[in-house]
Amino acid sequence: MRYLFIFIYLSLALLAYSQESTSPQIVQGFVQNTEKAGIAGANVFIDGSYDGATTDRNGHFSFSSSQKDSILLQVTAMGFLAKSIWLQIPLSESLIITLIEDQHIIPEVVVKAGEFRIGNQANAALSALDIVSTAGSMGNIIAALQTLPGAQVAGENGRLMVRGGDPHETQTYINGIRVGQPYTISGNNLPVRGRFSPMLFQGTNFSTGAYSAEFGNALSSILNLKTSPEPEDAKTDLSVSALGLAAGHTSRKGKTSVSINTNYISLKPFTKVFSQNIDWTHPYEQWSGEAVVRQRSEKHALNVYASFAGERVGFRDYQVDFGRDVEIHVQSNNLYTNASYTRYLPNNWKWDLGLGAGYMQRTSTVDTLQIPNKTTDLHIKNKWSKSVNNTFRYFFGLDYFFQNYLEKVSFGSFTTPKYGFTNHLAAGYGELSYRIFPKWYLDAGMRYTLNTQAVSFFDPRAALSFQLDKQQTASLSYGIFHQQPTEEVQKFQPDLPWQKANHLILQYSYAAVGKQLRLELFHKSYAQLVRFERADPNIAQAYNTDGNGSVNGLDVFWRDNLSIRNLQYWISYSWTHARKWERDYAFAVQPPYVAEHYGSLVAKYWISSIRSQVGITNAITAGRPYHDPNQTGYVQEFTKPINTLSINWSYLITPQKIIHIAVSNVLGNEPIYGYQYAQNRNTAGIFDRQAMMPTAKRFVFVGFFWTISRNKKDNQLDNL
């Protein structure tokens, strides 16, 4: 806890400085080739910041920036030499920038199979505003990502699953630093949320497979959230909603800014108004605070983030094994801090140093059974990268991970001995990008990991891309990935071998101004999956890693922001054929958490006449398999398909005052995610069962958001 107090003290010390705010300046112009024709899709940005834009179909660009004095403007476009221009802010006139074609340059971005680059990046799939304004997401990063192909979110627990992998096969990072506890608390099939606000982040790298050698310890996917090192203008944000209160303030002095936010959430008003499927004794409640320090210069960027959250939830719910209602209570305190430092060095070298630390203390109570546990996570990262010339660049680095988990169980006056595990992991990695032919690009990397049991392994990764033309790319990616068993297994048997997966992905991508199409075929094979005897892991049973499996599938994604004025939409579809022999399965089956078919339509429309944005999301998921012990055979039944329609509306009373209304599952459907069966037969010789369903048919949110700043156009539309 002393680290939190130190951080708060430093933050308050920085706040003591006088505030300095600069009005945003407009940077606009035209990017052309040597024949004076406009270049569409060129990236124009200020070096060392996230200020920038992409040229439209005619080559024009415009963006605002709070930078002042001298800036370095970078201009890149596929098939052209990059250009750097020193400018003085504010500009006296529009810019005209000419790029020279070059057949020997690696483009800033080559679309790779299995990778979605989201945010302020080329070939973006979603921006941060997309995430928070997607109907049904309720500002939850994880819920918004399920509208992308390859991603499913389990309705009964709210966790992200990628291409047939269970939720534990996806790891979350902030600025390349692992987050040990990325979700809020839960209990007995209550869905969780992502712990972090999407508007803290300016870019998101979501991998659906075959991810970079920079990351590891994930069988299926990584979600890397990137914060902006750019200091923010001074402002104050206030919000009042049916669920709670929030307040935030940002102060700025030169190139340094400090932001402090507090938030209180309670679902008690919601549970009083809308009927619930369970009896709440203490509806979900959270009180949280966060502080962010940003600093930048021409040669470095520093970002320090720290957060604290206290959570509590309690309810009575029917438990099929007990044959009665059981009272459950969960309480936790979570502390997380993340610091990243980037140094720009001579000769195109860049050095990144990162530190992430987390502490979670959680107590779960089921009737008189009490289960307290503590988790401590630490990640230290050191990465070096260099661009040798226009055809070759590379990076390499070292990782150190520490994790300690401790748990015990109390039942009345009886207390079990403490059990848990401690992990020390070290990893080294390196990767290069090379243009081997005018239209062929190679990314090749290797990751070496050494774990606590002195077991080591190499994970090669490679991607080969072919540029069909300026708008079309085909690529093939392959990689080997390892991951340690989950906490629920490690705490009983920490010396199990790591699980393994091989990825092979073939992709076609079309990217034009305002439009994007992605088609991917993938194959994933598993080995050394954890297996055990009973449905739930416990200390009394033995574990082994002789499980295996395979997943084959197709993903389709289409996005259009241009065809209809003020309308943007995207459509995604995934077919996932999974067969896995893991956990307590009798043989390889389609896991009960995987739907073979799922797709979604997301649309957003701006109505200028009434200063409003309306959104709609419709998601359809095929039925999921489950095993009915009252019938012959194994995993012989499927739940009914699920159709969920959600809407939202944001109305600008003034540029700085907004009313936001969101409703999920408007049609009031009652989805069933699966069934839980009793361990033993009843007196009639039947296994009783319990349906896994949402606690309420729909969720409704109403809020008022007010921003106070010198810039009268600042608002919280991005936070909705």
XYZ file of C-alpha atoms in Angstrom:
720
model
C 0.000 0.000 0.000
C 2.930 2.408 0.622
C 3.552 2.523 -3.149
C 0.012 3.864 -3.668
C 0.592 6.576 -1.062
C 3.912 7.520 -2.676
C 2.240 7.769 -6.085
C -0.623 9.907 -4.761
C 1.880 12.170 -2.997
C 3.853 12.695 -6.204
C 0.644 13.323 -8.154
C -0.532 15.955 -5.668
C 2.897 17.576 -5.761
C 2.657 17.917 -9.519
C -0.855 19.340 -9.181
C 0.580 22.151 -7.039
C 2.124 23.715 -10.137
C 0.165 26.448 -11.865
C -1.951 25.288 -14.792
C -1.016 26.110 -18.366
C -3.386 25.363 -21.209
C -2.991 25.952 -24.901
C -5.814 26.120 -27.390
C -5.680 23.401 -30.038
C -4.119 24.443 -33.339
C -5.319 23.202 -36.727
C -2.821 21.401 -38.952
C -4.197 20.883 -42.444
C -3.001 20.417 -45.980
C -2.714 18.273 -49.094
C -0.493 15.253 -49.813
C 0.346 14.625 -53.475
C 2.652 12.559 -55.661
C 5.188 13.987 -58.115
C 2.417 14.313 -60.688
C 0.443 16.493 -58.248
C -2.311 13.876 -57.824
C -3.688 13.481 -54.314
C -2.575 10.432 -52.294
C -5.408 8.749 -50.384
C -4.730 6.962 -47.115
C -1.425 8.715 -46.284
C -0.596 8.916 -42.565
C 0.232 12.437 -41.348
C 1.235 12.787 -37.693
C 3.391 14.744 -35.254
C 6.439 12.732 -34.202
C 6.376 11.642 -30.554
C 2.625 12.142 -30.182
C -0.689 10.638 -31.297
C -1.831 13.823 -33.058
C -2.452 13.075 -36.714
C -4.871 12.059 -39.431
C -5.241 9.998 -42.594
C -5.737 11.747 -45.927
C -9.127 11.403 -47.576
C -9.765 10.045 -51.058
C -8.514 13.324 -52.587
C -5.344 13.612 -50.495
C -6.556 16.254 -48.003
C -6.014 16.033 -44.230
C -6.847 18.104 -41.163
C -6.386 17.553 -37.418
C -6.057 19.587 -34.234
C -3.060 19.570 -31.907
C -2.186 21.147 -28.578
C 1.498 21.187 -29.571
C 3.228 24.527 -29.798
C 6.515 25.943 -31.069
C 8.591 23.571 -33.214
C 7.196 20.167 -34.278
C 8.392 17.359 -36.527
C 5.640 16.308 -38.961
C 5.936 12.771 -40.357
C 4.179 11.742 -43.587
C 4.056 8.123 -44.747
C 2.122 6.275 -47.436
C 2.348 2.767 -48.815
C 4.672 2.720 -51.847
C 6.215 6.153 -51.127
C 9.296 7.409 -49.328
C 8.487 8.781 -45.884
C 8.933 12.507 -45.399
C 9.846 14.511 -42.270
C 9.163 18.255 -42.056
C 10.064 20.656 -39.234
C 7.273 23.207 -38.738
C 6.480 26.106 -36.456
C 3.103 26.081 -34.698
C 0.777 27.857 -35.349
C 0.864 27.454 -39.133
C 0.303 30.465 -41.311
C -1.158 28.513 -44.251
C -2.208 25.046 -45.434
C 0.562 22.598 -46.286
C 1.300 21.040 -49.665
C 3.431 17.920 -49.233
C 4.884 15.936 -52.130
C 5.890 12.285 -51.665
C 8.227 10.404 -53.987
C 7.415 6.837 -55.039
C 9.925 4.235 -53.908
C 9.872 0.520 -54.638
C 12.313 -0.350 -51.857
C 10.559 0.820 -48.715
C 8.768 -1.228 -46.091
C 5.363 0.417 -45.504
C 4.702 1.589 -41.957
C 1.970 -1.035 -41.708
C 1.606 -4.298 -43.584
C -1.580 -6.090 -42.584
C -0.693 -9.405 -40.949
C -2.895 -12.433 -40.588
C -4.451 -12.686 -37.146
C -3.883 -9.047 -36.169
C -6.343 -6.198 -35.708
C -4.687 -2.828 -35.253
C -7.291 -0.681 -33.574
C -7.155 2.997 -32.784
C -4.961 5.767 -34.127
C -3.152 3.437 -36.535
C -3.261 2.598 -40.203
C -5.757 -0.078 -41.265
C -7.669 0.591 -38.069
C -10.544 -1.749 -37.258
C -12.027 0.175 -34.310
C -11.104 3.400 -32.551
C -11.551 4.132 -28.853
C -14.683 6.135 -29.714
C -15.961 3.129 -31.694
C -15.561 0.954 -28.626
C -17.405 3.196 -26.183
C -20.171 4.207 -28.612
C -20.989 0.669 -29.783
C -24.517 -0.139 -28.663
C -24.552 -2.926 -26.091
C -20.919 -2.420 -25.004
C -21.830 0.005 -22.170
C -18.269 1.369 -22.416
C -16.773 -2.088 -21.850
C -13.749 -2.820 -24.065
C -14.365 -6.575 -23.911
C -18.029 -6.283 -24.915
C -17.118 -4.122 -27.926
C -14.419 -6.531 -29.109
C -16.974 -9.318 -29.452
C -18.301 -7.474 -32.515
C -15.030 -8.380 -34.289
C -14.667 -11.762 -36.027
C -12.924 -14.481 -34.061
C -13.981 -13.060 -30.687
C -16.776 -14.350 -28.484
C -17.771 -13.204 -24.999
C -19.266 -15.803 -22.703
C -22.592 -14.373 -21.547
C -22.464 -16.212 -18.223
C -19.093 -14.714 -17.200
C -18.388 -11.782 -19.569
C -14.862 -12.914 -20.454
C -13.247 -12.723 -23.880
C -12.702 -15.942 -25.872
C -10.830 -16.105 -29.173
C -11.181 -18.758 -31.888
C -12.173 -21.711 -29.749
C -9.958 -20.820 -26.812
C -11.343 -20.524 -23.291
C -11.143 -17.116 -21.522
C -7.820 -17.932 -19.854
C -6.116 -18.239 -23.251
C -6.188 -14.454 -23.810
C -3.828 -12.117 -21.952
C -4.246 -8.356 -21.489
C -1.391 -5.838 -21.690
C -1.081 -2.073 -21.208
C 1.781 -0.531 -23.196
C 3.245 -4.001 -23.602
C 3.057 -4.663 -19.827
C 0.959 -7.614 -18.638
C -2.127 -6.975 -16.486
C -2.628 -9.818 -14.027
C -6.241 -8.998 -13.079
C -7.978 -7.336 -16.074
C -11.572 -8.120 -14.989
C -13.893 -6.975 -12.213
C -15.063 -9.470 -9.578
C -17.781 -12.029 -10.173
C -19.585 -14.889 -8.517
C -21.760 -17.798 -9.634
C -22.100 -16.918 -13.341
C -22.367 -13.145 -12.857
C -20.707 -11.483 -15.886
C -17.583 -9.408 -15.338
C -16.387 -6.265 -17.140
C -13.007 -5.113 -18.307
C -11.399 -3.188 -15.452
C -10.133 -0.260 -17.562
C -11.866 2.598 -19.362
C -11.305 2.481 -23.144
C -10.717 6.234 -23.248
C -7.459 5.845 -21.332
C -6.088 4.321 -24.504
C -5.276 5.796 -27.899
C -4.573 2.508 -29.652
C -5.494 -1.151 -29.316
C -3.693 -4.128 -30.802
C -6.061 -7.092 -30.730
C -4.580 -10.329 -31.977
C -6.782 -13.233 -32.976
C -3.765 -15.504 -33.353
C -0.119 -15.819 -34.450
C 0.837 -12.733 -32.472
C 4.320 -11.201 -32.217
C 7.303 -12.765 -30.419
C 7.207 -9.732 -28.109
C 4.384 -11.417 -26.167
C 3.946 -14.852 -24.642
C 2.131 -17.038 -22.097
C -1.129 -16.998 -24.074
C -2.432 -19.893 -26.175
C -4.888 -17.907 -28.292
C -4.630 -14.137 -28.183
C -3.267 -10.946 -26.671
C -5.037 -7.626 -26.158
C -2.481 -4.802 -25.966
C -3.887 -1.425 -24.896
C -1.707 1.610 -25.595
C -1.994 4.851 -23.668
C -1.022 8.199 -25.164
C 2.066 9.944 -23.783
C 0.633 13.283 -24.928
C -0.307 15.625 -22.020
C -3.950 16.621 -21.940
C -5.395 20.128 -21.665
C -6.617 21.302 -18.256
C -10.258 20.416 -17.706
C -12.798 19.076 -15.218
C -15.309 16.305 -16.000
C -18.448 15.598 -13.982
C -21.031 12.890 -14.584
C -24.227 11.766 -12.880
C -26.070 8.601 -13.880
C -28.626 6.183 -12.570
C -25.713 3.989 -11.492
C -23.443 6.472 -9.707
C -21.208 9.544 -9.736
C -17.838 10.347 -11.298
C -15.497 13.329 -11.209
C -12.151 13.981 -12.817
C -9.656 16.789 -13.144
C -6.617 17.281 -15.358
C -3.976 19.922 -14.767
C -1.151 20.699 -17.138
C 2.185 22.465 -16.921
C 4.167 22.582 -20.148
C 4.759 19.036 -21.372
C 3.497 17.418 -18.153
C -0.089 16.665 -17.205
C -1.646 15.034 -14.147
C -5.136 13.524 -14.177
C -7.028 12.306 -11.120
C -10.426 10.588 -11.412
C -12.817 9.125 -8.867
C -15.854 6.963 -9.512
C -18.666 5.368 -7.540
C -21.013 2.765 -9.020
C -23.970 0.979 -7.451
C -26.437 -1.318 -9.192
C -28.917 -1.019 -6.335
C -31.223 1.487 -8.129
C -31.232 -0.721 -11.228
C -32.154 -3.865 -9.259
C -35.031 -2.006 -7.595
C -36.579 -0.881 -10.894
C -36.049 -3.945 -13.100
C -37.000 -7.501 -12.159
C -34.109 -9.830 -11.397
C -33.569 -13.578 -11.576
C -31.700 -13.640 -8.267
C -32.271 -12.208 -4.794
C -29.702 -9.469 -4.177
C -28.433 -9.006 -0.623
C -25.894 -6.408 -1.770
C -26.099 -5.367 -5.447
C -22.738 -4.806 -7.128
C -20.925 -1.765 -5.719
C -17.567 -0.270 -6.718
C -15.587 2.714 -5.511
C -12.436 3.483 -7.454
C -9.806 6.091 -8.175
C -7.025 6.520 -10.676
C -4.159 8.880 -11.363
C -2.249 9.395 -14.607
C 0.979 11.336 -15.090
C 2.071 12.070 -18.684
C 5.230 13.801 -19.805
C 6.859 14.129 -23.196
C 9.616 15.916 -25.051
C 11.287 15.542 -28.423
C 13.504 12.778 -27.014
C 11.362 10.901 -24.507
C 7.844 10.007 -23.382
C 6.795 8.962 -19.870
C 3.425 7.577 -18.816
C 2.603 6.496 -15.253
C -0.806 5.084 -14.376
C -2.087 3.854 -11.005
C -5.536 2.723 -9.940
C -7.339 1.403 -6.904
C -10.745 -0.294 -6.861
C -12.830 -1.704 -4.045
C -15.716 -3.991 -5.048
C -18.511 -5.807 -3.262
C -21.438 -7.966 -4.356
C -23.827 -10.282 -2.487
C -26.882 -12.341 -3.472
C -28.934 -15.473 -2.814
C -29.376 -17.831 -5.736
C -30.651 -21.359 -6.281
C -27.876 -23.968 -6.443
C -28.804 -27.238 -8.086
C -26.273 -29.277 -6.073
C -27.693 -27.968 -2.783
C -31.305 -28.079 -3.941
C -31.920 -24.702 -2.304
C -30.952 -21.028 -2.346
C -27.374 -20.352 -1.296
C -26.047 -17.005 -0.091
C -22.904 -15.810 -1.848
C -20.793 -12.767 -1.082
C -17.632 -11.520 -2.834
C -15.470 -8.595 -1.817
C -12.137 -7.432 -3.231
C -9.534 -4.688 -3.217
C -7.384 -4.234 -6.308
C -4.294 -2.076 -6.794
C -2.520 -1.731 -10.144
C 0.257 0.527 -11.403
C 1.872 0.725 -14.816
C 4.857 2.860 -15.832
C 6.322 3.038 -19.332
C 9.243 5.121 -20.545
C 10.327 5.593 -24.167
C 13.625 7.161 -25.164
C 14.380 8.181 -28.753
C 18.091 7.618 -29.406
C 20.466 8.555 -32.259
C 20.733 6.412 -35.408
C 17.026 5.432 -35.334
C 17.292 3.509 -32.052
C 14.408 3.490 -29.575
C 14.457 2.187 -25.998
C 11.300 1.140 -24.110
C 11.336 0.349 -20.400
C 8.216 -0.775 -18.569
C 7.075 -1.864 -15.129
C 3.685 -3.254 -14.135
C 2.638 -4.321 -10.636
C -0.710 -5.534 -9.348
C -2.157 -6.714 -6.038
C -5.574 -8.322 -5.585
C -7.106 -9.311 -2.249
C -10.418 -11.127 -2.603
C -12.720 -12.977 -0.224
C -15.550 -15.224 -1.441
C -18.156 -16.562 0.991
C -20.612 -19.350 0.114
C -22.951 -19.985 3.053
C -20.430 -20.589 5.865
C -17.614 -21.519 3.489
C -15.079 -18.687 3.274
C -12.329 -18.553 0.619
C -9.874 -15.640 0.903
C -7.033 -15.355 -1.617
C -4.268 -12.932 -2.514
C -2.520 -12.458 -5.852
C 0.602 -10.414 -6.533
C 1.833 -9.799 -10.102
C 4.970 -8.107 -11.399
C 6.247 -7.586 -14.956
C 9.475 -5.814 -15.942
C 10.099 -5.169 -19.630
C 13.170 -3.907 -21.497
C 12.931 -3.508 -25.276
C 15.256 -2.077 -27.930
C 14.212 -1.382 -31.524
C 15.968 0.034 -34.594
C 15.218 0.922 -38.198
C 18.404 0.085 -40.104
C 17.181 1.428 -43.434
C 14.022 1.583 -45.518
C 13.920 -2.167 -46.012
C 14.984 -3.566 -42.635
C 14.042 -3.016 -38.987
C 14.172 -5.163 -35.867
C 13.648 -5.251 -32.108
C 14.748 -7.417 -29.195
C 14.136 -7.439 -25.465
C 13.900 -9.178 -22.110
C 10.918 -9.907 -19.842
C 10.711 -10.874 -16.183
C 7.449 -12.045 -14.610
C 6.650 -12.766 -10.962
C 3.363 -14.144 -9.670
C 2.382 -15.250 -6.185
C -1.006 -16.785 -5.382
C -2.128 -17.773 -1.885
C -5.491 -19.244 -0.821
C -7.084 -21.052 2.090
C -10.565 -22.297 2.888
C -12.440 -21.894 6.171
C -15.587 -23.876 7.029
C -16.932 -22.988 10.448
C -14.092 -23.636 12.880
C -12.181 -25.793 10.352
C -9.489 -24.153 8.209
C -7.507 -25.915 5.503
C -3.751 -25.381 5.173
C -2.726 -22.567 2.856
C -2.059 -23.552 -0.722
C -0.938 -21.699 -3.816
C 2.150 -21.142 -5.943
C 4.979 -18.752 -6.776
C 6.205 -18.298 -10.342
C 9.376 -16.687 -11.655
C 9.536 -16.456 -15.451
C 12.231 -15.010 -17.676
C 11.952 -14.544 -21.424
C 14.066 -13.166 -24.232
C 12.693 -12.298 -27.646
C 13.616 -10.779 -30.971
C 11.885 -10.055 -34.274
C 12.826 -8.546 -37.621
C 10.883 -7.067 -40.538
C 12.465 -7.240 -43.969
C 11.329 -6.429 -47.485
C 12.738 -9.430 -49.344
C 11.238 -8.449 -52.738
C 9.437 -5.293 -53.957
C 6.050 -6.701 -52.876
C 7.062 -9.392 -50.360
C 7.485 -8.696 -46.657
C 8.815 -11.031 -43.984
C 8.395 -10.770 -40.218
C 10.272 -13.458 -38.305
C 10.809 -13.786 -34.577
C 11.699 -16.108 -31.740
C 10.781 -16.146 -28.051
C 12.695 -18.132 -25.419
C 11.073 -18.753 -22.014
C 12.553 -20.219 -18.814
C 10.115 -21.025 -16.002
C 10.323 -21.764 -12.274
C 10.809 -25.498 -12.862
C 13.891 -24.719 -15.017
C 11.980 -25.903 -18.084
C 12.659 -23.861 -21.208
C 11.216 -23.750 -24.706
C 11.567 -21.820 -27.951
C 8.527 -20.350 -29.718
C 9.195 -19.364 -33.355
C 6.840 -16.860 -35.043
C 6.741 -15.807 -38.715
C 4.524 -13.860 -41.120
C 4.921 -13.568 -44.886
C 2.901 -10.842 -46.646
C 2.390 -10.090 -50.331
C 1.180 -6.676 -51.483
C -1.173 -7.282 -54.398
C -1.574 -3.533 -54.969
C -1.865 -0.405 -52.869
C -5.154 -1.576 -51.353
C -4.871 -5.375 -51.230
C -2.618 -7.646 -49.182
C -2.396 -11.412 -48.711
C -0.473 -12.902 -45.806
C 0.377 -16.193 -44.129
C 1.278 -16.393 -40.433
C 2.578 -19.246 -38.277
C 3.587 -19.516 -34.652
C 4.091 -21.805 -31.668
C 2.705 -20.660 -28.319
C 2.930 -21.926 -24.731
C 0.925 -21.037 -21.625
C 1.082 -22.167 -18.020
C -2.046 -23.812 -16.516
C -4.689 -21.605 -14.910
C -4.635 -20.417 -11.297
C -7.481 -22.785 -10.392
C -5.198 -25.722 -11.295
C -1.768 -24.324 -10.390
C -2.796 -23.667 -6.798
C -3.228 -27.420 -6.352
C -0.435 -28.696 -8.615
C 2.001 -25.910 -9.608
C 4.562 -28.143 -11.381
C 2.413 -29.159 -14.373
C 3.961 -28.763 -17.857
C 2.898 -25.780 -19.933
C 0.132 -26.137 -22.518
C 0.946 -25.691 -26.211
C -0.762 -24.425 -29.378
C 0.292 -24.038 -33.032
C -1.340 -21.337 -35.205
C -1.569 -21.194 -38.996
C -3.523 -18.293 -40.564
C -4.136 -17.265 -44.167
C -5.531 -13.779 -44.746
C -6.744 -11.518 -47.546
C -7.185 -7.813 -46.779
C -8.616 -4.908 -48.763
C -8.195 -1.437 -47.258
C -9.357 1.742 -48.985
C -10.264 5.133 -47.606
C -13.270 4.573 -45.342
C -13.635 0.892 -46.234
C -12.063 -2.367 -45.090
C -12.531 -6.057 -45.875
C -10.765 -8.955 -44.121
C -11.058 -12.668 -44.856
C -9.149 -15.207 -42.764
C -8.845 -18.979 -42.733
C -7.194 -20.428 -39.645
C -6.068 -23.688 -38.081
C -5.043 -24.082 -34.447
C -3.798 -27.334 -32.915
C -3.459 -27.947 -29.162
C -1.221 -30.234 -27.115
C -0.595 -30.804 -23.392
C -4.020 -29.482 -22.334
C -4.863 -29.932 -18.660
C -7.207 -32.771 -17.763
C -8.796 -33.937 -14.489
C -11.566 -36.209 -13.264
C -14.405 -34.036 -11.945
C -16.164 -30.952 -13.320
C -14.514 -28.527 -10.880
C -10.818 -28.588 -9.944
C -10.106 -29.441 -6.301
C -7.195 -30.413 -4.125
C -8.239 -34.074 -3.864
C -7.855 -35.027 -7.533
C -4.885 -35.627 -9.785
C -4.102 -33.594 -12.899
C -2.316 -34.414 -16.136
C -1.521 -32.670 -19.433
C -2.338 -35.372 -21.972
C -5.215 -33.370 -23.524
C -5.230 -32.169 -27.122
C -7.480 -30.561 -29.717
C -7.844 -28.580 -32.910
C -9.826 -25.571 -34.137
C -10.516 -24.688 -37.788
C -12.481 -21.722 -38.990
C -13.254 -18.724 -41.172
C -13.564 -15.042 -40.188
C -15.137 -12.290 -42.299
C -15.087 -8.554 -41.506
C -16.460 -5.652 -43.589
C -16.498 -2.011 -42.532
C -17.828 1.037 -44.412
C -17.628 4.618 -43.137
C -17.991 6.347 -46.494
C -20.868 5.133 -48.662
C -23.659 6.854 -46.734
C -23.157 10.293 -45.254
C -23.033 10.337 -41.415
C -23.339 6.529 -41.259
C -20.666 4.045 -40.293
C -21.230 0.331 -39.922
C -19.424 -2.987 -39.821
C -20.450 -6.607 -40.267
C -18.586 -9.612 -38.917
C -19.113 -13.361 -39.149
C -17.161 -16.306 -37.758
C -17.360 -20.031 -38.279
C -15.423 -21.906 -35.588
C -15.170 -25.707 -35.694
C -13.539 -26.745 -32.411
C -12.790 -30.181 -30.996
C -10.908 -30.246 -27.686
C -10.124 -32.968 -25.147
C -9.504 -31.064 -21.923
C -10.742 -30.630 -18.343
C -13.118 -33.541 -17.490
C -14.317 -34.225 -21.062
C -14.719 -37.929 -21.902
C -13.175 -37.364 -25.346
C -12.605 -34.530 -27.845
C -15.832 -32.515 -28.236
C -16.984 -29.033 -29.141
C -16.428 -27.226 -25.817
C -19.584 -25.909 -24.126
C -18.190 -22.349 -24.222
C -17.862 -22.299 -28.054
C -20.619 -21.425 -30.533
C -19.843 -22.686 -34.035
C -21.481 -19.726 -35.815
C -21.733 -16.122 -34.644
C -21.992 -12.729 -36.266
C -22.902 -9.114 -35.612
C -23.996 -5.889 -37.280
C -22.970 -2.547 -35.757
C -24.270 0.775 -37.117
C -23.934 4.391 -35.938
C -25.614 7.445 -37.423
C -25.070 11.132 -36.666
C -28.181 13.345 -36.947
C -26.866 16.900 -37.101
C -30.323 18.544 -37.041
C -30.903 17.328 -33.472
C -27.223 17.116 -32.427
C -27.524 13.373 -31.746
C -25.759 10.116 -32.457
C -27.792 6.916 -32.476
C -26.368 3.416 -32.532
C -27.580 -0.144 -32.986
C -25.911 -3.514 -32.495
C -27.487 -6.831 -33.442
C -25.590 -9.993 -32.514
C -26.639 -13.544 -33.399
C -24.976 -16.598 -31.855
C -25.662 -20.250 -32.644
C -26.572 -22.642 -29.856
C -23.809 -23.983 -27.617
C -23.377 -27.697 -26.828
C -23.932 -29.231 -23.416
C -23.998 -32.700 -21.873
C -27.283 -33.973 -20.452
C -26.521 -36.880 -18.053
C -30.192 -37.926 -18.191
C -29.718 -39.029 -21.814
C -27.487 -41.564 -23.494
C -24.405 -40.349 -25.330
C -22.087 -37.476 -24.523
C -22.507 -33.720 -25.232
C -25.616 -34.525 -27.243
C -27.688 -31.311 -26.826
C -27.489 -27.668 -27.931
C -28.982 -24.506 -26.436
C -31.214 -22.333 -28.609
C -29.573 -19.625 -30.782
C -29.303 -16.180 -29.162
C -30.347 -12.928 -30.862
C -29.461 -9.720 -28.993
C -30.472 -6.242 -30.164
C -29.082 -3.156 -28.360
C -29.472 0.592 -29.003
C -28.064 3.864 -27.657
C -28.563 7.614 -28.095
C -26.276 10.544 -27.260
C -27.774 14.049 -27.290
C -25.630 17.202 -27.051
C -27.569 19.797 -25.039
C -24.558 22.079 -25.569
C -21.088 21.100 -26.829
C -20.063 20.413 -23.192
C -23.302 18.925 -21.804
C -24.497 15.502 -22.975
C -27.357 13.155 -22.153
C -26.653 9.512 -22.955
C -29.195 6.657 -22.965
C -28.339 3.009 -23.696
C -30.487 -0.134 -23.643
C -29.166 -3.652 -24.132
C -31.320 -6.581 -25.329
C -34.197 -4.293 -26.347
C -36.384 -7.210 -27.426
C -36.189 -8.757 -23.956
C -35.087 -12.196 -25.142
C -34.156 -14.702 -22.454
C -30.906 -16.348 -23.601
C -29.788 -19.621 -22.067
C -26.007 -20.049 -22.100
C -26.039 -23.625 -20.857
C -27.116 -25.817 -17.948
C -25.579 -26.882 -14.650
C -26.499 -30.398 -13.535
C -26.457 -31.817 -10.040
C -23.623 -34.203 -9.202
C -26.061 -36.837 -7.892
C -29.506 -38.124 -8.914
C -32.627 -37.095 -7.045
C -35.091 -39.525 -5.487
C -36.690 -40.055 -8.916
C -33.331 -41.073 -10.386
C -32.987 -37.836 -12.387
C -30.129 -35.329 -12.421
C -31.695 -31.950 -11.637
C -30.485 -29.001 -13.703
C -30.292 -25.222 -13.549
C -30.242 -22.891 -16.586
C -27.467 -20.310 -16.851
C -29.228 -17.030 -17.728
C -28.669 -13.271 -17.312
C -29.735 -11.812 -13.983
C -32.045 -9.395 -15.872
C -33.567 -9.402 -19.368
C -32.080 -6.044 -20.307
C -29.804 -3.330 -18.988
C -30.709 0.386 -19.116
C -28.298 3.265 -18.586
C -29.148 6.984 -18.355
C -26.477 9.580 -17.626
C -25.613 13.288 -17.757
C -22.053 14.370 -18.574
C -20.610 17.879 -18.134
C -17.126 19.105 -19.051
C -15.634 22.365 -17.779
C -12.603 23.651 -19.705
C -11.221 26.675 -21.517
C -11.785 24.873 -24.793
C -15.565 25.123 -25.072
C -15.660 22.210 -27.546
C -14.256 19.671 -25.079
C -16.826 17.118 -23.946
C -17.220 13.527 -22.766
C -18.758 12.131 -25.951
C -15.687 9.894 -26.164
C -16.441 8.493 -22.706
C -19.932 7.207 -23.449
